[in-house]
PDB file of C-alpha atoms in Angstrom:
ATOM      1  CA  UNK A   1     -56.534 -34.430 -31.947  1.00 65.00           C
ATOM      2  CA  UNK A   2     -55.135 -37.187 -34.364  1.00 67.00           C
ATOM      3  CA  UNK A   3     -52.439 -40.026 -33.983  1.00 76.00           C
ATOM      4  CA  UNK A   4     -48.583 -39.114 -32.526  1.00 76.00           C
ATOM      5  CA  UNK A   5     -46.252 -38.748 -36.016  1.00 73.00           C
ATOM      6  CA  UNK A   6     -43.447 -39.964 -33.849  1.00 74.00           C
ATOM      7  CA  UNK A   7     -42.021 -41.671 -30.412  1.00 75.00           C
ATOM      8  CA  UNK A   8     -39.719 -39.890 -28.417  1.00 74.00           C
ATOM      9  CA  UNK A   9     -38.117 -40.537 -25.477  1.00 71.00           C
ATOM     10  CA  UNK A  10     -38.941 -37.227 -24.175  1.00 70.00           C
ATOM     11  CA  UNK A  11     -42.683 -37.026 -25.273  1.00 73.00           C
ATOM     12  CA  UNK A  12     -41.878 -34.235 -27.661  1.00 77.00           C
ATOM     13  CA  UNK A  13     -44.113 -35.927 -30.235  1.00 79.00           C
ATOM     14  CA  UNK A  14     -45.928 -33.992 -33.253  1.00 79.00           C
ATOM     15  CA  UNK A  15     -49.662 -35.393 -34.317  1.00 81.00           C
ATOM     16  CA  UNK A  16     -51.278 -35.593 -37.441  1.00 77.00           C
ATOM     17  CA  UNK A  17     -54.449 -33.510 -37.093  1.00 80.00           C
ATOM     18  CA  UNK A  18     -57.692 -34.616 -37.857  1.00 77.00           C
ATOM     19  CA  UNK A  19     -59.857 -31.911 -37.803  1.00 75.00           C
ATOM     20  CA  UNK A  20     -59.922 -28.713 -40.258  1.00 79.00           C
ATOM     21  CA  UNK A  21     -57.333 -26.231 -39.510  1.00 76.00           C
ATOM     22  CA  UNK A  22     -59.975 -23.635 -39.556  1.00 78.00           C
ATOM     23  CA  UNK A  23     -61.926 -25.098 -36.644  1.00 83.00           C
ATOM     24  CA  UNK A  24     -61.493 -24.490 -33.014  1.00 83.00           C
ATOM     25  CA  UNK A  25     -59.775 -28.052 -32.686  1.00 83.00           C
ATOM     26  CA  UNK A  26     -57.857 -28.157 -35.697  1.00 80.00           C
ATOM     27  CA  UNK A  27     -56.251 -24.358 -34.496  1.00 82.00           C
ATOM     28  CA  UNK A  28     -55.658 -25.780 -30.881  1.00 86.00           C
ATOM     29  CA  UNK A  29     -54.208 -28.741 -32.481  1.00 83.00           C
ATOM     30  CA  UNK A  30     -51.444 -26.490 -35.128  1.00 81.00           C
ATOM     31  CA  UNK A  31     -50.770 -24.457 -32.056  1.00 85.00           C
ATOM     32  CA  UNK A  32     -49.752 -27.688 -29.842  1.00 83.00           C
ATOM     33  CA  UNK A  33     -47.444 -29.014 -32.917  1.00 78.00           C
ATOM     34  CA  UNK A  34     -46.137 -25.468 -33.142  1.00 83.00           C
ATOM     35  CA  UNK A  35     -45.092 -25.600 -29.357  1.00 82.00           C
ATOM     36  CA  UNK A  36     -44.302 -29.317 -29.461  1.00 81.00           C
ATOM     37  CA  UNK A  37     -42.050 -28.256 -32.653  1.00 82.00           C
ATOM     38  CA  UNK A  38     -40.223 -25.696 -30.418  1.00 82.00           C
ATOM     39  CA  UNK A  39     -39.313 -28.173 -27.551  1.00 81.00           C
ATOM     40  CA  UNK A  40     -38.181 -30.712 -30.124  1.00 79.00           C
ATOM     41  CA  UNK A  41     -35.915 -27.680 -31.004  1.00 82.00           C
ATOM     42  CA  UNK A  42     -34.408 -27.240 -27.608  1.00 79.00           C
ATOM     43  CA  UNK A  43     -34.357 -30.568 -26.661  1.00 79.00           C
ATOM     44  CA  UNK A  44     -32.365 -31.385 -29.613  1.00 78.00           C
ATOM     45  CA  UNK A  45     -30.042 -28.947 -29.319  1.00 80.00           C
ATOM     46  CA  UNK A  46     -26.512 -29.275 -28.056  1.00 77.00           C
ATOM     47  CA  UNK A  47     -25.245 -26.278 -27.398  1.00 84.00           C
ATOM     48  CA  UNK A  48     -25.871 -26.015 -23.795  1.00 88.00           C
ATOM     49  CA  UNK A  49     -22.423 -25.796 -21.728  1.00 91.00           C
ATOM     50  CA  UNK A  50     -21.577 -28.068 -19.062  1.00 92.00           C
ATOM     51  CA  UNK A  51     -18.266 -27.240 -18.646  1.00 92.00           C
ATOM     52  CA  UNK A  52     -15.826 -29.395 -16.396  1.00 92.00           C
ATOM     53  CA  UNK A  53     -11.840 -29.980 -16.194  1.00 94.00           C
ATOM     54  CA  UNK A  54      -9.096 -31.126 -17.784  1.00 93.00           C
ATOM     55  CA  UNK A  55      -7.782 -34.924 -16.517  1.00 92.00           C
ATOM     56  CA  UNK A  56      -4.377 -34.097 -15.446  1.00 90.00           C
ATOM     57  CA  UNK A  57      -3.475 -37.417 -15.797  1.00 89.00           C
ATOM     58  CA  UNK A  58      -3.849 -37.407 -19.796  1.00 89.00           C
ATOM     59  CA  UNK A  59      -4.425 -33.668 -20.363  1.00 88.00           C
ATOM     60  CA  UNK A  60      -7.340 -34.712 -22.994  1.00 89.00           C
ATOM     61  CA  UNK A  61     -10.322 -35.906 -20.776  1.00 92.00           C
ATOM     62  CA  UNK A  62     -12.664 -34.383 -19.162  1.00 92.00           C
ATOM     63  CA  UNK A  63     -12.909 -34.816 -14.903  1.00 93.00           C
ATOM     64  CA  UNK A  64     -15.471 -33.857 -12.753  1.00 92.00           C
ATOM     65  CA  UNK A  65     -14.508 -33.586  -9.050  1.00 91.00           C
ATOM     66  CA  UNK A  66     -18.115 -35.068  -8.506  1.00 91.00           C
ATOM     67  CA  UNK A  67     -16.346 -38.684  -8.406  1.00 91.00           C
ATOM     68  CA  UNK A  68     -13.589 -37.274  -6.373  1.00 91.00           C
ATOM     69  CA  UNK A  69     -12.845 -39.332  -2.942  1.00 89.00           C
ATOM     70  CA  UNK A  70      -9.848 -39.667  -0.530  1.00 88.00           C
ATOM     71  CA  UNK A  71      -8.160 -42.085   1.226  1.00 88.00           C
ATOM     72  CA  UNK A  72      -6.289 -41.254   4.678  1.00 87.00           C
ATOM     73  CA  UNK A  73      -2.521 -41.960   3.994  1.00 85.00           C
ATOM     74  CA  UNK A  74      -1.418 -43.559   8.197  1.00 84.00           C
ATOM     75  CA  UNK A  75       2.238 -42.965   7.188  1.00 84.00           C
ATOM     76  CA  UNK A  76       1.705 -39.122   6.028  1.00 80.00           C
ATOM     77  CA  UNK A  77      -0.819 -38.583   8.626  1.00 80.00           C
ATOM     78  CA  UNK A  78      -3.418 -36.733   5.829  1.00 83.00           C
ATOM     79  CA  UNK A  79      -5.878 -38.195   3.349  1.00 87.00           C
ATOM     80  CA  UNK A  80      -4.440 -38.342  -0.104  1.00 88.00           C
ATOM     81  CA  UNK A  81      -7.054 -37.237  -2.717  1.00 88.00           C
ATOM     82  CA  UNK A  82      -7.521 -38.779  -6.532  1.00 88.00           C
ATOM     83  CA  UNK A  83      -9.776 -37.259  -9.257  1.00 88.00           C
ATOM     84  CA  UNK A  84      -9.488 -33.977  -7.801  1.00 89.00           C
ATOM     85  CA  UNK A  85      -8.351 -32.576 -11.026  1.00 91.00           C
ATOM     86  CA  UNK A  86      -5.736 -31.053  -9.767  1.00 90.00           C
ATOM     87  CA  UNK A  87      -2.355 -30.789 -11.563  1.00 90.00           C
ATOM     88  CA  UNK A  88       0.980 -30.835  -9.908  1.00 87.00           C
ATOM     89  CA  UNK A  89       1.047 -27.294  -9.529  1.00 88.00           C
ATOM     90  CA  UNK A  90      -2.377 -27.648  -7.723  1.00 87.00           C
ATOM     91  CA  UNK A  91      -4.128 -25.878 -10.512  1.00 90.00           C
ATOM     92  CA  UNK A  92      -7.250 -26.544 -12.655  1.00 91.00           C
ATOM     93  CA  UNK A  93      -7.609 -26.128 -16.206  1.00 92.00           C
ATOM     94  CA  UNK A  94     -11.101 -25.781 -17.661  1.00 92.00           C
ATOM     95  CA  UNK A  95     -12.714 -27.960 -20.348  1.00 92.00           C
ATOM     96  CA  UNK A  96     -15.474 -26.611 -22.500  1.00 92.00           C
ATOM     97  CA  UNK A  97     -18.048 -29.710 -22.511  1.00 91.00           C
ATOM     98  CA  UNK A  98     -21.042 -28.769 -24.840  1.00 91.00           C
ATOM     99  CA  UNK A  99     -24.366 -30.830 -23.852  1.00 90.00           C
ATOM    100  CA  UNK A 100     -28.323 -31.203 -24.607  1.00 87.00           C
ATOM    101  CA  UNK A 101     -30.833 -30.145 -22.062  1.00 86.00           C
ATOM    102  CA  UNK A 102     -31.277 -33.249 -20.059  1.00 86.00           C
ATOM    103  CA  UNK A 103     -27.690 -33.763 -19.926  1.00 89.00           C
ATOM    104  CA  UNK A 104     -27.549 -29.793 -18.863  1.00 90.00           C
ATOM    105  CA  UNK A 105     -30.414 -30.574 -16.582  1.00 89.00           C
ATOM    106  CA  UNK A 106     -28.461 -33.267 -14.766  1.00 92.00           C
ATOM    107  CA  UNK A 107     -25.189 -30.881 -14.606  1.00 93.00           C
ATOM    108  CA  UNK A 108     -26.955 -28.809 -12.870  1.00 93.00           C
ATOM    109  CA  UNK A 109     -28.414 -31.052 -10.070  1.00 93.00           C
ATOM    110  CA  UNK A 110     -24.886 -32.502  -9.638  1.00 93.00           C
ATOM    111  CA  UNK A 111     -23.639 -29.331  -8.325  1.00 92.00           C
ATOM    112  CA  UNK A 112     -24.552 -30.171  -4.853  1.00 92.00           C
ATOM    113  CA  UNK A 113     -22.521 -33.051  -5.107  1.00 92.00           C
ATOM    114  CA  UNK A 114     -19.536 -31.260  -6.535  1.00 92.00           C
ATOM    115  CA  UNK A 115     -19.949 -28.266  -3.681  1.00 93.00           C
ATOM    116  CA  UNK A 116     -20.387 -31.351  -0.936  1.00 93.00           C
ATOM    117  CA  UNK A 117     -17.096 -33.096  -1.930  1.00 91.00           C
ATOM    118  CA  UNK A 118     -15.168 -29.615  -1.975  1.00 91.00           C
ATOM    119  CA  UNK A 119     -16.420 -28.319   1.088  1.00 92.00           C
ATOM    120  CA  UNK A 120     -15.529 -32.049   2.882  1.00 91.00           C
ATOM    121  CA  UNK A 121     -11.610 -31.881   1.241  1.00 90.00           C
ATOM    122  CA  UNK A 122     -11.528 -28.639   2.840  1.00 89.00           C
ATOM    123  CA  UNK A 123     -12.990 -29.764   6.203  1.00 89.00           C
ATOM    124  CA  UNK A 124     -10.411 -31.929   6.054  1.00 88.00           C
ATOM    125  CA  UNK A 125      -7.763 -30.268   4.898  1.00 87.00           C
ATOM    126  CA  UNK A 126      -8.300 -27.889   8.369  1.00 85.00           C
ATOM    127  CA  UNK A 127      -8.527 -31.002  10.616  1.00 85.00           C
ATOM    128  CA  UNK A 128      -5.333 -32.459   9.449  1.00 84.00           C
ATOM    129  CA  UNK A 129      -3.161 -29.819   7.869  1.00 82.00           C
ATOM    130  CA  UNK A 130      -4.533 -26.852  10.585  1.00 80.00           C
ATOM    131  CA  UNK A 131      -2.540 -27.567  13.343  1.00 80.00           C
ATOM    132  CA  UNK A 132       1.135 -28.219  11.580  1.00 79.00           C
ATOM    133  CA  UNK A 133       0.509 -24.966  10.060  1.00 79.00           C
ATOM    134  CA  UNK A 134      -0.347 -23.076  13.197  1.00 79.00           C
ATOM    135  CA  UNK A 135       2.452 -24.105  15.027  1.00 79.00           C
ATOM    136  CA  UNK A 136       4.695 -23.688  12.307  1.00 81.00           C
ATOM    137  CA  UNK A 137       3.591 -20.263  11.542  1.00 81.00           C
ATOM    138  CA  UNK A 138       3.078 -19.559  15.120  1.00 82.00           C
ATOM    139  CA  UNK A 139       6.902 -20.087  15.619  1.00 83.00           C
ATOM    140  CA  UNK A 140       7.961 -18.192  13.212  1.00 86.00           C
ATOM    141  CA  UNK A 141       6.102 -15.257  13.759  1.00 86.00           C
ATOM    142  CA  UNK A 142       7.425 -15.831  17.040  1.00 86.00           C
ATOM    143  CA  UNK A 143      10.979 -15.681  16.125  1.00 87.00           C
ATOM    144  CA  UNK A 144      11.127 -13.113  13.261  1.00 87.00           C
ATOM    145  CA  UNK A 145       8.196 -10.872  14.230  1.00 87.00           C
ATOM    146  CA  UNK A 146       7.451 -10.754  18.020  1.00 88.00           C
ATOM    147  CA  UNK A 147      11.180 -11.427  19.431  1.00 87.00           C
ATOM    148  CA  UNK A 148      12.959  -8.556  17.731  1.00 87.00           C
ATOM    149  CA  UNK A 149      10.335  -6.130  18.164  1.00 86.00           C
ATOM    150  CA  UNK A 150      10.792  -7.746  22.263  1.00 83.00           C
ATOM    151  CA  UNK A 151      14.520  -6.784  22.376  1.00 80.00           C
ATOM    152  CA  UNK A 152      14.136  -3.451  20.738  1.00 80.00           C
ATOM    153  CA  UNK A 153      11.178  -2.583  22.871  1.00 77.00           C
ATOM    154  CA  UNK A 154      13.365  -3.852  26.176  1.00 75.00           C
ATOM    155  CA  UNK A 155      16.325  -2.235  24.871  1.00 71.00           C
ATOM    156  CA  UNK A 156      14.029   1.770  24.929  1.00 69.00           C
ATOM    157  CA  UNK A 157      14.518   2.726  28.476  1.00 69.00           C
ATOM    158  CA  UNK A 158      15.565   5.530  29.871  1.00 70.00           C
ATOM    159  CA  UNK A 159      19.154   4.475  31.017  1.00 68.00           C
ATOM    160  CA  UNK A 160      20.578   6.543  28.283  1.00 66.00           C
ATOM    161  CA  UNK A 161      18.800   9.672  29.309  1.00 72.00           C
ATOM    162  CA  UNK A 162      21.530   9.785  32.331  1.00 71.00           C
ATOM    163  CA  UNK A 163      24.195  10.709  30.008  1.00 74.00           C
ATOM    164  CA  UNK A 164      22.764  12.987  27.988  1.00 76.00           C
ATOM    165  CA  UNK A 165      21.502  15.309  31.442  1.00 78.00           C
ATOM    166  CA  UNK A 166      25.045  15.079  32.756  1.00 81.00           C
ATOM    167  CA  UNK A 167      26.448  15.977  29.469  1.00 81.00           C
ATOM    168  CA  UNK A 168      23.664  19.128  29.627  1.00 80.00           C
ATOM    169  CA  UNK A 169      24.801  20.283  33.463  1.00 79.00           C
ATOM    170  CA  UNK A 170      28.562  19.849  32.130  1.00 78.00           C
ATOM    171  CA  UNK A 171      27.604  22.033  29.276  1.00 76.00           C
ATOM    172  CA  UNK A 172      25.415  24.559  30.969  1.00 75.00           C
ATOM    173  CA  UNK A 173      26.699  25.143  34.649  1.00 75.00           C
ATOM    174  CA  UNK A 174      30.318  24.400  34.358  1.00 75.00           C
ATOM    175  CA  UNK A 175      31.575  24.915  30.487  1.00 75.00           C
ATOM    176  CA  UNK A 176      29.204  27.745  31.156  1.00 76.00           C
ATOM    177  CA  UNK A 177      30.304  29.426  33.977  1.00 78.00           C
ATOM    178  CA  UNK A 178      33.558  29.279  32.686  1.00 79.00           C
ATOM    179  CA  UNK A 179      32.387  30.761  29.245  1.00 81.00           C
ATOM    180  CA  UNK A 180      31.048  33.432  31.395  1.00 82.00           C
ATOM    181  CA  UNK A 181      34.473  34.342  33.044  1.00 85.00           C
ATOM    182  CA  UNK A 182      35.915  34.648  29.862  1.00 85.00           C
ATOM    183  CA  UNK A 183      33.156  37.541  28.602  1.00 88.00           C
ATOM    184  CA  UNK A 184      33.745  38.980  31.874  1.00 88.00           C
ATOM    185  CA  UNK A 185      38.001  39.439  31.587  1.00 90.00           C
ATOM    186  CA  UNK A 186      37.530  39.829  27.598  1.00 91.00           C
ATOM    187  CA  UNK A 187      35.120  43.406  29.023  1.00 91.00           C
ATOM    188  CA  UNK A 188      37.813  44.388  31.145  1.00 92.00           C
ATOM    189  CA  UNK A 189      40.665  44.192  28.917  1.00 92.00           C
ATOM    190  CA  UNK A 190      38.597  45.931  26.173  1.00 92.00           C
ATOM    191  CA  UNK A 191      37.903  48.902  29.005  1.00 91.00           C
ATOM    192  CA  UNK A 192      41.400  49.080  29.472  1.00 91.00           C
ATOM    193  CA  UNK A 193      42.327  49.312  25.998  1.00 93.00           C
ATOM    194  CA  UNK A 194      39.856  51.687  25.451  1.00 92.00           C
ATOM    195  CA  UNK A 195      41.570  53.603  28.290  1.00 92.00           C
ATOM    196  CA  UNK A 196      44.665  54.027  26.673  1.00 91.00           C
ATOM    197  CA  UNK A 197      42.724  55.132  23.397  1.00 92.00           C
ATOM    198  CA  UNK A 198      40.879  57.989  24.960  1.00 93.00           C
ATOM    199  CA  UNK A 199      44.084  59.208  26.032  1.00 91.00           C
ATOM    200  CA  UNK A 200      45.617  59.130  22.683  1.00 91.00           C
ATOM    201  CA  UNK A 201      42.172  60.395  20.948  1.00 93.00           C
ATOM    202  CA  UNK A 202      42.585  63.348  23.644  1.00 92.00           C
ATOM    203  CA  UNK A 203      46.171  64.010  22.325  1.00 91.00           C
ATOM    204  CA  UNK A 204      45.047  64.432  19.144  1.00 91.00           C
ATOM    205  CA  UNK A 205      41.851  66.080  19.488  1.00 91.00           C
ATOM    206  CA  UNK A 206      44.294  68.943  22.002  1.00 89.00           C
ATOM    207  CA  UNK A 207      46.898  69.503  19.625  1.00 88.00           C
ATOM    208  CA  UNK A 208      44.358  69.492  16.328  1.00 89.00           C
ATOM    209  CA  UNK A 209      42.295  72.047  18.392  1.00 88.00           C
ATOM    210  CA  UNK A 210      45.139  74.158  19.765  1.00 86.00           C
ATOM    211  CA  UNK A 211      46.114  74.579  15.870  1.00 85.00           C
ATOM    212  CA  UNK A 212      42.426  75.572  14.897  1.00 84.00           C
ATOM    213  CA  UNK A 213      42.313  78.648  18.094  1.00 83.00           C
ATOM    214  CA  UNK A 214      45.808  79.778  17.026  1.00 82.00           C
ATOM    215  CA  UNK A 215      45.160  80.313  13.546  1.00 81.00           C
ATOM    216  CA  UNK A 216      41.598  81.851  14.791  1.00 79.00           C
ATOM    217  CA  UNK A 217      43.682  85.163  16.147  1.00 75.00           C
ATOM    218  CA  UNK A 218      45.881  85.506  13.616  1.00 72.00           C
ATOM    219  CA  UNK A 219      43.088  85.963  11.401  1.00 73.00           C
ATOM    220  CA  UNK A 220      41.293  87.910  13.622  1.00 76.00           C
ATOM    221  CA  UNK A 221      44.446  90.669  13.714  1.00 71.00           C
ATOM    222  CA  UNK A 222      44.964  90.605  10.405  1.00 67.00           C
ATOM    223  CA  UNK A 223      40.899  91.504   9.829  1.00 68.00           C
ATOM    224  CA  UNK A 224      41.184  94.302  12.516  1.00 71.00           C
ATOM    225  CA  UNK A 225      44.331  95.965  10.194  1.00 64.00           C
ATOM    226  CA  UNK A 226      42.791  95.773   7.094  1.00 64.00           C
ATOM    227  CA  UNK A 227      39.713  97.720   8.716  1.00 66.00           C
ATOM    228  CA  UNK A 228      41.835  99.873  10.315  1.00 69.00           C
ATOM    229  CA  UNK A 229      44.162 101.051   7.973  1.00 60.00           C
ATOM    230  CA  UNK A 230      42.699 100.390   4.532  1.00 56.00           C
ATOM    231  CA  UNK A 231      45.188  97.970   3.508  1.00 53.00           C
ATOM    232  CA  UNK A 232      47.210  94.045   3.643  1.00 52.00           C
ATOM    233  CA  UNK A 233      50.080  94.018   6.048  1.00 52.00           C
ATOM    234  CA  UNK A 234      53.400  93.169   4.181  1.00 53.00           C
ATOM    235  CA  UNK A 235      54.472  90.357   4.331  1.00 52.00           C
ATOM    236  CA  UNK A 236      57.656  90.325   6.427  1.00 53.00           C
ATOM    237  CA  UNK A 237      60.861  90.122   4.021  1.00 50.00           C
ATOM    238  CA  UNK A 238      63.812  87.185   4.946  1.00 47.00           C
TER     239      UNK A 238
END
């Protein structure tokens, strides 16, 4: 189609076309530099993000756990780690890394790397640090979890139910019974004192009715006068 304008690394070249636009060949060959003119675009550009960390050491840098490796420390028993990125609170910080496509391109396919070296700290980690921590853990669980709940739970039986059933037969047979009694003379004395009150309420219920029948036959003269003779009785004089 014509001879390259330029020579790029990355073959992104533009030609200089020989042939008339308006032919079939000149077209195909506007349409190629169009395209080529496009890659050269993205290619070029560096906005891609291939973000990383923050070198604790300097707080500046960027680190990449990629080039992290560990070296097993005899005297602490554990494999001491450097470029993890870590800080000394054991946190990361993220570093915004802008990049072109092959440099994105190349992130990318060192991501297995990065997930290989995590994933062998952490093997690791559960070889060497595992055990301390289950037995540590394991004994205290054991001696603030499982051994208080054991004395409580031995300490429920039913020994105290003895006390509380003698405490019932105390209250219902013999406090009882004697309860009982009690009701029993308290109905007697009120019988007897009720006794003495009939007699009384018959005294006065006699005399109150005695009154009522005398006063019923003086009347009943005193109506059989006035029929008979027309007029009152006098009244006696003193």
């Amino acid at each position: 189609f014509g001879a390259r304008q330029t020579l790029r690394a990355d073959c992104a070249n533009l030609v200089d076309c020989v042939d008339a636009l308006t032919s079939p060949r000149g077209k195909s060959c506007k349409a190629g530099n169009n395209f080529v003119k496009l890659k050269q675009k993205l290619m070029d550009a560096g906005t891609f993000r291939c973000d990383t960390f923050v070198n604790p050491l300097d707080g500046v840098s960027a680190c990449d756990v990629k080039f992290m490796s560990g070296t097993f420390n005899a005297s602490k028993s554990r494999t001491m780690w450097s470029n993890d990125c870590l800080s000394a609170t054991k946190k990361v910080k993220r570093k915004q890394v802008l990049c072109n496509v092959q440099e994105f391109s190349d992130y990318v396919k060192d991501y297995k790397t990065r997930i290989l070296q995590a994933m062998k700290r952490i093997d690791l980690a559960v070889t060497e640090v595992g055990p301390a921590i289950s037995k540590g853990l394991r004994g205290i669980v054991e001696e603030d979890l499982i051994a208080p709940i054991d004395r409580v739970a031995n300490g429920v039986t039913c020994g105290l139910m003895g006390g509380f059933y003698r405490e019932m037969v105390d209250g219902f047979c013999y406090q009882g019974i004697n309860g009982f009694i009690v009701i029993g003379q308290s109905y007697v004395a009120c019988g007897a004192m009720l006794v003495f009150l009939v007699l009384l309420m018959y005294g006065v219920w006699r005399r109150a009715i005695d009154n009522v029948n005398k006063s019923s036959v003086a009347l009943t003269k005193v109506v059989e006068f006035v029929k008979t003779d027309g007029v009152l009785p006098t009244a006696p004089m003193n």
